[in-house]
Amino acid sequence: MTHAALFDMDGTLVDTEARSRAAWTLLFEAHGVPYDESLLLTFSGRRGQEVLGEHLHLFPGGTVEELYAEAVSYYSSPALPPIAPVPGAVELVRLLHSEGVRMAVVSSGRRRDIEPTLHQLAMHDMFELIVAAEDVRHGKPHPEGYLSASRRLDVPPSQAVVFEDSPAGVTAAKAAGARCIGVATSQPPQALLHADYTVTDLTEVSWPLMFPA
């Protein structure tokens, strides 16, 4: 039986992956760094600082702190796509809330970005807690965020379902011992093969959940 639902934020609840990719694109272009789809995908579902650390050799003389601050500054650019919920997200969250399912957001983003977005979409009061990037030592694909949420909700991971749109997030969920629904909004379905099953968006999720045997 499922007693808790743990949601990733960007690309799962909120269609912000396009904004994130646009911000990283602006960073690469500002520094004359060649980029392609595979490079942009390395940022999906992970903490930006950690990924920048892996790519720091592309920015001679730069520091992770400076580059991350610059990337964040691009989020105020009017050229970025607007924030919108993933189709079916608001309806699913309201349904689970009405059914008494305990819910948390487990995100690689910062709390100061997560909370205003949830308020904007009128979903903030439906989540008991948020586990943000600054709340964990290890970001996805490490399971720390999902283990922390399960512990704080007092629900074993085996009785929780995770909704994730990135391979790193799916890996984190499965490593935590939870079942996982892959949401193929930012990745092709084949990139989420380790999820228990995959949907195109959250309109395809019904409750109670029925997992393949």
mmCIF file of C-alpha atoms in Angstrom:
data_model
loop_
_atom_site.group_PDB
_atom_site.id
_atom_site.type_symbol
_atom_site.label_atom_id
_atom_site.label_comp_id
_atom_site.label_asym_id
_atom_site.label_seq_id
_atom_site.Cartn_x
_atom_site.Cartn_y
_atom_site.Cartn_z
ATOM 1 C CA MET A 1 0.000 0.000 0.000
ATOM 2 C CA THR A 2 1.211 3.507 -0.827
ATOM 3 C CA HIS A 3 1.159 5.972 2.068
ATOM 4 C CA ALA A 4 3.354 8.764 0.708
ATOM 5 C CA ALA A 5 4.045 10.449 -2.626
ATOM 6 C CA LEU A 6 7.411 12.131 -3.148
ATOM 7 C CA PHE A 7 7.691 14.493 -6.091
ATOM 8 C CA ASP A 8 10.674 15.883 -7.897
ATOM 9 C CA MET A 9 10.065 19.514 -8.846
ATOM 10 C CA ASP A 10 11.573 20.639 -12.152
ATOM 11 C CA GLY A 11 10.153 18.695 -15.066
ATOM 12 C CA THR A 12 7.900 16.588 -12.838
ATOM 13 C CA LEU A 13 5.538 18.988 -11.072
ATOM 14 C CA VAL A 14 6.527 22.114 -12.940
ATOM 15 C CA ASP A 15 7.603 22.527 -16.534
ATOM 16 C CA THR A 16 10.796 24.392 -15.659
ATOM 17 C CA GLU A 17 13.259 22.163 -17.479
ATOM 18 C CA ALA A 18 13.062 24.431 -20.531
ATOM 19 C CA ARG A 19 13.917 27.429 -18.340
ATOM 20 C CA SER A 20 16.801 25.577 -16.729
ATOM 21 C CA ARG A 21 18.223 24.462 -20.052
ATOM 22 C CA ALA A 22 17.907 28.000 -21.412
ATOM 23 C CA ALA A 23 19.818 29.397 -18.419
ATOM 24 C CA TRP A 24 22.662 26.899 -18.845
ATOM 25 C CA THR A 25 22.703 27.633 -22.568
ATOM 26 C CA LEU A 26 23.126 31.351 -21.852
ATOM 27 C CA LEU A 27 26.003 30.539 -19.493
ATOM 28 C CA PHE A 28 27.809 28.450 -22.103
ATOM 29 C CA GLU A 29 27.284 31.075 -24.788
ATOM 30 C CA ALA A 30 28.487 33.905 -22.535
ATOM 31 C CA HIS A 31 31.777 32.054 -22.025
ATOM 32 C CA GLY A 32 32.145 30.797 -25.592
ATOM 33 C CA VAL A 33 31.841 27.182 -24.482
ATOM 34 C CA PRO A 34 30.650 24.788 -27.214
ATOM 35 C CA TYR A 35 27.675 22.718 -26.060
ATOM 36 C CA ASP A 36 25.319 20.088 -27.368
ATOM 37 C CA GLU A 37 22.272 18.165 -26.219
ATOM 38 C CA SER A 38 24.304 15.602 -24.311
ATOM 39 C CA LEU A 39 26.053 18.325 -22.288
ATOM 40 C CA LEU A 40 22.769 20.026 -21.408
ATOM 41 C CA LEU A 41 21.270 16.695 -20.317
ATOM 42 C CA THR A 42 23.986 16.252 -17.678
ATOM 43 C CA PHE A 43 22.285 19.024 -15.666
ATOM 44 C CA SER A 44 18.867 17.349 -15.695
ATOM 45 C CA GLY A 45 17.637 16.419 -12.222
ATOM 46 C CA ARG A 46 20.949 17.204 -10.510
ATOM 47 C CA ARG A 47 22.351 20.017 -8.395
ATOM 48 C CA GLY A 48 23.836 22.646 -10.665
ATOM 49 C CA GLN A 49 26.908 23.180 -8.497
ATOM 50 C CA GLU A 50 27.840 19.498 -8.641
ATOM 51 C CA VAL A 51 27.528 19.313 -12.424
ATOM 52 C CA LEU A 52 29.448 22.566 -12.881
ATOM 53 C CA GLY A 53 32.229 21.039 -10.800
ATOM 54 C CA GLU A 54 32.425 18.181 -13.296
ATOM 55 C CA HIS A 55 32.595 20.631 -16.220
ATOM 56 C CA LEU A 56 34.809 23.277 -14.618
ATOM 57 C CA HIS A 57 37.613 22.509 -17.083
ATOM 58 C CA LEU A 58 35.430 24.096 -19.773
ATOM 59 C CA PHE A 59 35.628 27.453 -17.969
ATOM 60 C CA PRO A 60 39.344 28.305 -17.488
ATOM 61 C CA GLY A 61 39.807 30.529 -14.447
ATOM 62 C CA GLY A 62 36.176 30.199 -13.363
ATOM 63 C CA THR A 63 34.902 28.929 -10.028
ATOM 64 C CA VAL A 64 31.807 26.874 -9.349
ATOM 65 C CA GLU A 65 30.395 29.594 -7.084
ATOM 66 C CA GLU A 66 30.827 32.369 -9.659
ATOM 67 C CA LEU A 67 29.499 30.325 -12.557
ATOM 68 C CA TYR A 68 26.489 29.084 -10.605
ATOM 69 C CA ALA A 69 25.626 32.625 -9.496
ATOM 70 C CA GLU A 70 25.845 33.755 -13.110
ATOM 71 C CA ALA A 71 23.582 30.923 -14.299
ATOM 72 C CA VAL A 72 21.027 31.751 -11.599
ATOM 73 C CA SER A 73 21.042 35.404 -12.680
ATOM 74 C CA TYR A 74 19.826 34.352 -16.120
ATOM 75 C CA TYR A 75 16.568 33.092 -14.606
ATOM 76 C CA SER A 76 15.366 36.704 -14.533
ATOM 77 C CA SER A 77 15.836 37.012 -18.293
ATOM 78 C CA PRO A 78 12.582 37.737 -20.167
ATOM 79 C CA ALA A 79 13.865 35.429 -22.895
ATOM 80 C CA LEU A 80 13.265 32.376 -20.713
ATOM 81 C CA PRO A 81 9.998 30.414 -21.083
ATOM 82 C CA PRO A 82 7.341 31.070 -18.396
ATOM 83 C CA ILE A 83 6.732 28.677 -15.504
ATOM 84 C CA ALA A 84 3.763 26.330 -15.953
ATOM 85 C CA PRO A 85 2.615 23.101 -14.269
ATOM 86 C CA VAL A 86 3.237 19.793 -15.985
ATOM 87 C CA PRO A 87 -0.117 18.619 -17.415
ATOM 88 C CA GLY A 88 -2.087 16.835 -14.706
ATOM 89 C CA ALA A 89 0.206 17.941 -11.859
ATOM 90 C CA VAL A 90 -2.207 20.230 -10.036
ATOM 91 C CA GLU A 91 -5.082 17.779 -10.390
ATOM 92 C CA LEU A 92 -3.017 14.813 -9.143
ATOM 93 C CA VAL A 93 -1.656 16.699 -6.137
ATOM 94 C CA ARG A 94 -5.161 17.826 -5.172
ATOM 95 C CA LEU A 95 -6.477 14.273 -5.539
ATOM 96 C CA LEU A 96 -3.736 12.776 -3.372
ATOM 97 C CA HIS A 97 -4.225 15.505 -0.774
ATOM 98 C CA SER A 98 -7.966 14.769 -0.644
ATOM 99 C CA GLU A 99 -7.172 11.057 -0.192
ATOM 100 C CA GLY A 100 -4.936 11.790 2.786
ATOM 101 C CA VAL A 101 -1.716 10.761 1.059
ATOM 102 C CA ARG A 102 1.300 12.414 2.685
ATOM 103 C CA MET A 103 3.386 14.358 0.200
ATOM 104 C CA ALA A 104 6.803 15.959 -0.064
ATOM 105 C CA VAL A 105 8.863 17.711 -2.712
ATOM 106 C CA VAL A 106 12.414 16.381 -3.101
ATOM 107 C CA SER A 107 14.292 18.674 -5.442
ATOM 108 C CA SER A 108 17.792 19.499 -6.629
ATOM 109 C CA GLY A 109 16.683 23.137 -6.660
ATOM 110 C CA ARG A 110 16.940 25.780 -3.971
ATOM 111 C CA ARG A 111 14.199 26.310 -1.401
ATOM 112 C CA ARG A 112 13.991 30.003 -2.248
ATOM 113 C CA ASP A 113 13.028 29.034 -5.812
ATOM 114 C CA ILE A 114 10.803 26.068 -4.932
ATOM 115 C CA GLU A 115 8.513 27.763 -2.420
ATOM 116 C CA PRO A 116 7.440 30.747 -4.593
ATOM 117 C CA THR A 117 6.743 28.412 -7.508
ATOM 118 C CA LEU A 118 4.531 26.145 -5.391
ATOM 119 C CA HIS A 119 2.710 29.223 -4.078
ATOM 120 C CA GLN A 120 2.240 30.489 -7.628
ATOM 121 C CA LEU A 121 0.582 27.204 -8.598
ATOM 122 C CA ALA A 122 -1.514 27.048 -5.378
ATOM 123 C CA MET A 123 0.083 23.752 -4.328
ATOM 124 C CA HIS A 124 2.276 24.830 -1.417
ATOM 125 C CA ASP A 125 -0.155 23.945 1.390
ATOM 126 C CA MET A 126 -0.611 20.406 0.076
ATOM 127 C CA PHE A 127 2.978 19.342 0.769
ATOM 128 C CA GLU A 128 4.082 18.544 4.306
ATOM 129 C CA LEU A 129 7.714 19.229 3.627
ATOM 130 C CA ILE A 130 10.337 20.205 1.081
ATOM 131 C CA VAL A 131 13.780 18.635 0.826
ATOM 132 C CA ALA A 132 15.851 21.104 -1.201
ATOM 133 C CA ALA A 133 19.443 21.116 -2.434
ATOM 134 C CA GLU A 134 20.705 22.828 0.707
ATOM 135 C CA ASP A 135 19.104 20.179 2.945
ATOM 136 C CA VAL A 136 21.313 17.299 1.804
ATOM 137 C CA ARG A 137 25.028 16.620 1.537
ATOM 138 C CA HIS A 138 24.650 14.448 -1.550
ATOM 139 C CA GLY A 139 22.427 15.311 -4.511
ATOM 140 C CA LYS A 140 20.712 12.914 -6.895
ATOM 141 C CA PRO A 141 21.500 10.210 -8.009
ATOM 142 C CA HIS A 142 22.367 9.661 -4.333
ATOM 143 C CA PRO A 143 19.232 8.558 -2.415
ATOM 144 C CA GLU A 144 19.803 10.906 0.550
ATOM 145 C CA GLY A 145 16.983 13.296 -0.370
ATOM 146 C CA TYR A 146 14.359 10.564 -0.672
ATOM 147 C CA LEU A 147 15.574 8.769 2.439
ATOM 148 C CA SER A 148 15.376 12.049 4.359
ATOM 149 C CA ALA A 149 11.823 12.732 3.163
ATOM 150 C CA SER A 150 10.685 9.211 4.082
ATOM 151 C CA ARG A 151 12.244 9.476 7.521
ATOM 152 C CA ARG A 152 10.687 12.879 8.230
ATOM 153 C CA LEU A 153 7.264 11.673 7.054
ATOM 154 C CA ASP A 154 7.722 8.488 9.111
ATOM 155 C CA VAL A 155 6.811 6.389 6.077
ATOM 156 C CA PRO A 156 9.151 3.571 4.955
ATOM 157 C CA PRO A 157 10.464 4.059 1.395
ATOM 158 C CA SER A 158 8.813 0.767 0.439
ATOM 159 C CA GLN A 159 5.437 2.409 1.160
ATOM 160 C CA ALA A 160 6.204 5.522 -0.888
ATOM 161 C CA VAL A 161 6.004 6.280 -4.585
ATOM 162 C CA VAL A 162 8.365 8.717 -6.261
ATOM 163 C CA PHE A 163 7.578 10.772 -9.359
ATOM 164 C CA GLU A 164 10.709 11.655 -11.346
ATOM 165 C CA ASP A 165 11.594 12.936 -14.807
ATOM 166 C CA SER A 166 15.373 12.358 -14.894
ATOM 167 C CA PRO A 167 17.614 9.280 -14.890
ATOM 168 C CA ALA A 168 19.480 10.664 -11.853
ATOM 169 C CA GLY A 169 16.206 11.052 -9.975
ATOM 170 C CA VAL A 170 14.977 7.581 -10.894
ATOM 171 C CA THR A 171 18.276 6.116 -9.708
ATOM 172 C CA ALA A 172 17.957 8.000 -6.412
ATOM 173 C CA ALA A 173 14.389 6.789 -5.875
ATOM 174 C CA LYS A 174 15.195 3.143 -6.571
ATOM 175 C CA ALA A 175 18.341 3.278 -4.426
ATOM 176 C CA ALA A 176 16.180 4.576 -1.571
ATOM 177 C CA GLY A 177 13.944 1.517 -1.898
ATOM 178 C CA ALA A 178 10.880 3.309 -3.272
ATOM 179 C CA ARG A 179 8.795 2.570 -6.312
ATOM 180 C CA CYS A 180 9.155 5.141 -9.044
ATOM 181 C CA ILE A 181 6.995 6.488 -11.840
ATOM 182 C CA GLY A 182 9.041 8.048 -14.617
ATOM 183 C CA VAL A 183 7.525 11.201 -16.105
ATOM 184 C CA ALA A 184 8.865 11.606 -19.641
ATOM 185 C CA THR A 185 8.601 15.369 -19.963
ATOM 186 C CA SER A 186 12.295 16.234 -20.280
ATOM 187 C CA GLN A 187 13.694 12.859 -21.357
ATOM 188 C CA PRO A 188 12.666 10.170 -23.842
ATOM 189 C CA PRO A 189 10.909 7.230 -22.137
ATOM 190 C CA GLN A 190 13.851 4.926 -22.851
ATOM 191 C CA ALA A 191 16.041 7.121 -20.613
ATOM 192 C CA LEU A 192 13.781 6.224 -17.665
ATOM 193 C CA LEU A 193 13.809 2.447 -18.093
ATOM 194 C CA HIS A 194 14.725 1.823 -14.461
ATOM 195 C CA ALA A 195 11.436 3.352 -13.288
ATOM 196 C CA ASP A 196 8.663 0.902 -12.404
ATOM 197 C CA TYR A 197 6.699 2.394 -15.254
ATOM 198 C CA THR A 198 6.706 5.551 -17.322
ATOM 199 C CA VAL A 199 4.038 8.077 -18.288
ATOM 200 C CA THR A 200 4.096 10.951 -20.761
ATOM 201 C CA ASP A 201 2.770 13.382 -18.167
ATOM 202 C CA LEU A 202 0.755 13.286 -14.948
ATOM 203 C CA THR A 203 -2.634 13.147 -16.698
ATOM 204 C CA GLU A 204 -1.887 9.430 -17.187
ATOM 205 C CA VAL A 205 -1.633 8.722 -13.446
ATOM 206 C CA SER A 206 -4.723 7.362 -11.686
ATOM 207 C CA TRP A 207 -5.260 6.602 -8.006
ATOM 208 C CA PRO A 208 -4.893 4.128 -6.411
ATOM 209 C CA LEU A 209 -1.754 3.215 -8.303
ATOM 210 C CA MET A 210 -1.503 -0.117 -10.060
ATOM 211 C CA PHE A 211 2.086 -1.263 -10.545
ATOM 212 C CA PRO A 212 3.077 -4.009 -12.978
ATOM 213 C CA ALA A 213 3.633 -7.356 -11.276
#
